[in-house]
XYZ file of C-alpha atoms in Angstrom:
323
model
C 69.330 -278.319 95.188
C 71.676 -278.546 92.154
C 69.986 -277.903 88.848
C 70.447 -279.010 85.307
C 69.229 -276.869 82.372
C 67.438 -278.166 79.281
C 67.169 -276.082 76.123
C 65.154 -277.053 73.045
C 65.120 -275.294 69.662
C 62.939 -275.873 66.579
C 61.701 -273.986 63.515
C 58.573 -273.441 61.442
C 58.523 -272.225 57.852
C 61.834 -273.612 56.560
C 60.260 -274.954 53.348
C 57.820 -272.272 52.143
C 58.364 -269.476 49.593
C 55.962 -267.122 51.356
C 55.870 -265.904 54.914
C 58.519 -265.835 57.654
C 60.906 -268.428 58.914
C 60.463 -268.654 62.702
C 63.027 -270.270 64.977
C 62.100 -270.686 68.652
C 63.682 -271.941 71.841
C 62.432 -273.015 75.275
C 64.585 -273.086 78.414
C 63.867 -275.286 81.449
C 65.491 -276.320 84.752
C 65.231 -279.700 86.464
C 66.988 -281.572 89.291
C 70.617 -282.274 88.333
C 70.010 -286.010 88.749
C 67.528 -286.118 85.845
C 68.389 -287.929 82.651
C 66.769 -287.134 79.289
C 64.455 -290.122 79.796
C 63.443 -289.039 83.300
C 62.732 -285.526 82.114
C 60.446 -286.886 79.357
C 58.707 -289.298 81.735
C 57.765 -286.408 84.044
C 55.407 -285.037 81.367
C 53.390 -288.230 80.865
C 50.678 -287.481 83.439
C 49.659 -283.852 82.956
C 50.631 -283.309 79.316
C 49.473 -284.919 76.070
C 49.144 -284.384 72.328
C 45.419 -285.237 72.543
C 43.049 -282.508 71.291
C 42.021 -279.819 73.726
C 38.481 -280.041 75.061
C 36.774 -277.863 77.732
C 37.576 -279.257 81.175
C 40.123 -281.739 79.804
C 42.626 -282.977 82.395
C 45.740 -282.582 80.243
C 47.721 -279.658 78.850
C 48.370 -279.932 75.091
C 52.101 -280.198 74.605
C 54.055 -282.012 71.894
C 55.320 -281.801 68.372
C 53.352 -278.984 66.730
C 52.602 -281.205 63.709
C 50.504 -283.373 66.054
C 48.693 -280.429 67.648
C 47.869 -278.420 64.552
C 46.435 -279.118 61.132
C 44.645 -276.930 58.613
C 41.514 -279.020 59.198
C 41.566 -278.942 63.002
C 42.803 -275.350 63.222
C 44.813 -273.604 65.941
C 42.662 -274.380 69.004
C 44.722 -277.229 70.531
C 48.087 -275.656 69.684
C 46.971 -272.319 71.072
C 45.544 -273.789 74.259
C 48.785 -275.559 75.101
C 51.131 -272.739 74.115
C 49.230 -269.966 75.918
C 48.928 -272.142 79.020
C 52.696 -272.607 79.074
C 53.408 -268.925 78.451
C 51.017 -268.058 81.313
C 53.319 -269.935 83.723
C 56.105 -267.399 83.066
C 54.242 -264.232 81.928
C 50.568 -263.395 82.400
C 50.641 -260.206 80.298
C 50.249 -261.630 76.772
C 46.771 -260.561 75.619
C 47.618 -259.780 71.979
C 49.861 -261.101 69.258
C 51.878 -257.893 69.646
C 52.444 -258.722 73.368
C 53.578 -262.230 72.440
C 55.973 -261.091 69.673
C 57.504 -258.426 71.939
C 57.831 -260.989 74.763
C 59.764 -263.547 72.731
C 61.538 -261.580 69.966
C 64.500 -259.194 69.771
C 63.620 -255.575 68.926
C 65.358 -255.485 65.544
C 63.214 -258.363 64.347
C 60.061 -256.485 65.362
C 61.132 -253.388 63.460
C 61.583 -255.415 60.267
C 58.235 -257.162 60.715
C 56.354 -253.882 61.222
C 57.941 -252.320 58.137
C 56.256 -254.819 55.747
C 52.694 -253.865 54.734
C 51.362 -257.444 54.766
C 52.279 -257.847 58.451
C 51.308 -254.321 59.541
C 48.031 -255.443 61.117
C 49.552 -258.123 63.378
C 49.717 -255.973 66.585
C 45.903 -255.742 66.647
C 45.382 -259.543 66.629
C 43.921 -260.819 69.889
C 45.106 -263.719 72.070
C 43.548 -266.196 72.138
C 42.125 -266.236 68.628
C 40.331 -269.604 68.773
C 37.180 -270.342 70.816
C 39.138 -270.221 74.029
C 38.650 -267.779 76.902
C 41.206 -266.500 79.339
C 39.742 -268.505 82.260
C 40.438 -271.735 80.333
C 44.021 -270.623 79.628
C 44.445 -269.946 83.349
C 42.975 -273.342 84.274
C 45.329 -275.144 81.907
C 48.253 -273.072 83.132
C 47.528 -274.044 86.756
C 47.375 -277.682 85.633
C 50.755 -277.285 83.888
C 52.348 -275.600 86.913
C 51.157 -278.343 89.252
C 52.405 -281.061 86.917
C 55.826 -279.465 86.579
C 56.162 -278.693 90.298
C 55.525 -282.361 91.162
C 58.764 -283.220 89.343
C 60.643 -280.022 90.372
C 60.749 -278.915 86.700
C 60.398 -275.238 85.785
C 59.885 -273.492 82.434
C 62.247 -270.484 82.567
C 61.956 -268.718 79.221
C 60.677 -268.755 75.649
C 62.417 -266.933 72.792
C 62.019 -266.701 69.030
C 63.606 -265.193 65.953
C 61.317 -264.103 63.123
C 63.165 -263.995 59.792
C 61.066 -262.017 57.327
C 61.345 -262.398 53.560
C 63.863 -259.586 52.812
C 66.186 -260.668 55.638
C 65.883 -264.300 54.572
C 66.840 -263.460 50.988
C 69.778 -261.307 52.013
C 71.139 -264.013 54.271
C 70.757 -266.757 51.651
C 72.408 -264.568 49.006
C 75.363 -264.040 51.327
C 75.837 -267.706 52.334
C 74.323 -269.418 49.300
C 72.320 -271.771 51.556
C 69.184 -271.524 53.652
C 70.588 -274.405 55.742
C 73.445 -272.118 56.808
C 70.952 -269.432 57.727
C 68.924 -271.873 59.845
C 72.045 -273.169 61.626
C 73.256 -269.652 62.373
C 69.913 -268.415 63.692
C 69.404 -271.578 65.749
C 72.780 -271.225 67.444
C 72.358 -267.471 67.994
C 69.159 -268.317 69.887
C 71.035 -271.001 71.880
C 73.774 -268.551 72.799
C 71.195 -265.990 73.913
C 69.368 -268.444 76.168
C 72.595 -269.900 77.585
C 73.157 -266.586 79.382
C 70.580 -267.776 81.941
C 72.265 -271.161 82.506
C 74.631 -271.380 85.462
C 75.526 -275.054 85.346
C 75.286 -278.295 83.330
C 73.139 -277.647 80.264
C 71.840 -280.054 77.630
C 70.675 -278.587 74.310
C 68.338 -280.300 71.831
C 67.950 -279.159 68.235
C 66.151 -280.727 65.313
C 68.595 -281.972 62.676
C 68.630 -279.447 59.846
C 68.295 -281.037 56.410
C 70.833 -283.752 55.664
C 73.674 -282.209 57.658
C 75.421 -284.512 60.121
C 78.562 -282.533 61.067
C 77.859 -279.391 63.130
C 81.333 -278.743 64.568
C 82.172 -275.797 62.255
C 78.872 -274.090 63.070
C 79.306 -274.673 66.825
C 82.827 -273.279 66.875
C 81.741 -270.236 64.858
C 78.773 -269.543 67.156
C 80.660 -270.130 70.423
C 84.340 -269.334 69.785
C 85.149 -269.332 73.528
C 84.058 -272.972 73.805
C 85.823 -276.024 72.425
C 83.520 -278.821 71.341
C 84.423 -282.418 70.617
C 82.278 -285.002 68.880
C 80.523 -287.506 71.150
C 78.637 -289.501 68.516
C 77.314 -289.142 64.968
C 74.639 -291.453 63.599
C 71.706 -291.350 61.249
C 69.490 -290.407 64.215
C 71.621 -287.931 66.195
C 74.836 -285.888 66.175
C 76.077 -285.030 69.687
C 78.839 -282.747 70.946
C 80.359 -281.835 74.321
C 82.391 -278.805 75.315
C 85.615 -278.665 77.321
C 84.758 -275.533 79.336
C 84.028 -274.911 83.008
C 80.253 -274.968 82.379
C 79.384 -278.368 80.887
C 77.407 -278.159 77.624
C 76.075 -281.048 75.602
C 74.294 -280.349 72.328
C 72.336 -282.772 70.159
C 71.002 -282.449 66.619
C 68.412 -285.200 66.246
C 66.053 -286.589 63.605
C 62.514 -286.274 64.945
C 63.805 -284.533 68.042
C 60.720 -282.330 68.389
C 58.971 -284.993 70.499
C 61.254 -284.132 73.472
C 59.307 -281.593 75.640
C 61.697 -278.594 75.384
C 62.000 -278.997 71.620
C 58.251 -279.671 71.358
C 57.366 -276.415 73.124
C 59.819 -274.567 70.874
C 58.118 -276.094 67.834
C 54.726 -274.995 69.219
C 55.872 -271.397 69.623
C 57.491 -271.284 66.198
C 54.459 -272.809 64.486
C 51.974 -270.619 66.292
C 53.796 -267.360 65.558
C 54.188 -268.303 61.881
C 50.532 -269.355 61.490
C 49.273 -266.140 63.080
C 51.509 -264.049 60.840
C 50.354 -266.069 57.805
C 46.743 -265.220 58.732
C 47.630 -261.507 58.619
C 49.551 -261.967 55.360
C 46.609 -263.730 53.735
C 44.148 -261.099 54.933
C 46.312 -258.368 53.363
C 46.769 -259.973 49.949
C 43.211 -261.351 49.758
C 42.076 -257.779 50.358
C 44.114 -256.716 47.348
C 42.991 -259.490 44.940
C 39.327 -260.427 44.591
C 38.441 -264.100 45.266
C 42.036 -265.009 46.111
C 42.218 -268.141 48.258
C 44.621 -268.092 51.251
C 47.878 -270.016 51.132
C 50.133 -271.745 53.639
C 53.101 -270.599 51.509
C 54.524 -273.986 50.509
C 56.111 -274.220 47.036
C 53.316 -275.622 44.788
C 50.486 -273.514 46.139
C 52.796 -270.530 46.605
C 53.201 -270.383 42.797
C 49.410 -269.931 42.436
C 49.456 -267.162 45.042
C 52.474 -265.511 43.429
C 50.822 -265.334 40.021
C 47.789 -263.654 41.582
C 49.620 -261.033 43.658
C 52.624 -260.222 41.474
C 50.842 -257.566 39.305
C 49.589 -255.889 42.518
C 53.034 -256.016 44.106
C 54.565 -254.418 41.021
C 51.927 -251.681 41.071
C 52.768 -251.066 44.752
C 56.458 -250.742 43.873
C 57.465 -253.901 45.698
C 60.451 -255.822 44.365
C 60.007 -259.565 44.384
C 62.738 -260.115 46.992
C 60.630 -258.172 49.505
C 57.805 -260.705 49.539
C 58.997 -263.923 47.788
C 61.612 -266.151 49.426
C 64.276 -267.329 46.988
C 64.559 -270.845 48.459
């Protein structure tokens, strides 16, 4: 049966001054006849943004901002993400396994070289009060729900941009928006290698940018894109090549299932790495409260750790993001 491919990309950590920027993508296949609306409708029975409970009859899937909060913790986000990963790879039993599964090797090398992330490989999956049998139960529920609509999750990928790499890239381009666009489209190009036919790509709109043609042509020089529509809600483009590609940059696009799962992966990886970062620095400074890394609270954290960082011989661009 002819297939259509759906690819969603989203990020976590664009705004903070501390911690990594994580960009993630999820790749799916569905019957070629499916529209965007039909694809979304297929998830309404087995998937939901409702909190995870033992023996619940839904798989948590949706915009990560609806599945995770500092008050509620990681449990619902983790339950949904690990259930979906289980459908394509059953070997992820640690954060190290997950990072290696979704991330290019050069990103891992950079991550492991920074002392405040050095302990991440030892972190277990799952970390919340969730056992492997529950992950398997939810994964079976997800597989059955997807199979009923002939939808398949094919792959999950992520790019982890640590602080030194972030600062180098921003210094070169002068804009973190340019960095996000470049990394997003690099991830798209990587996942497109698995797509044999008509593919529709969904990205969250990045900042206030509406025109993405220059970035598309730079990322995919062998393609020629033309503008389909540009509005306050969405910018859409179509290529002229032999393999049809349509790409959208949408406001609030992370409610669409492929983009939602990408947002879940990005948020989960960032939050787990922030846990390791906080453990490291709180071990260096007595009575230091953890941070999520966002600008106002990051200044408090910076004031506390800067003397220690200087004593350790760390330049500020190794651990503090410039924008």
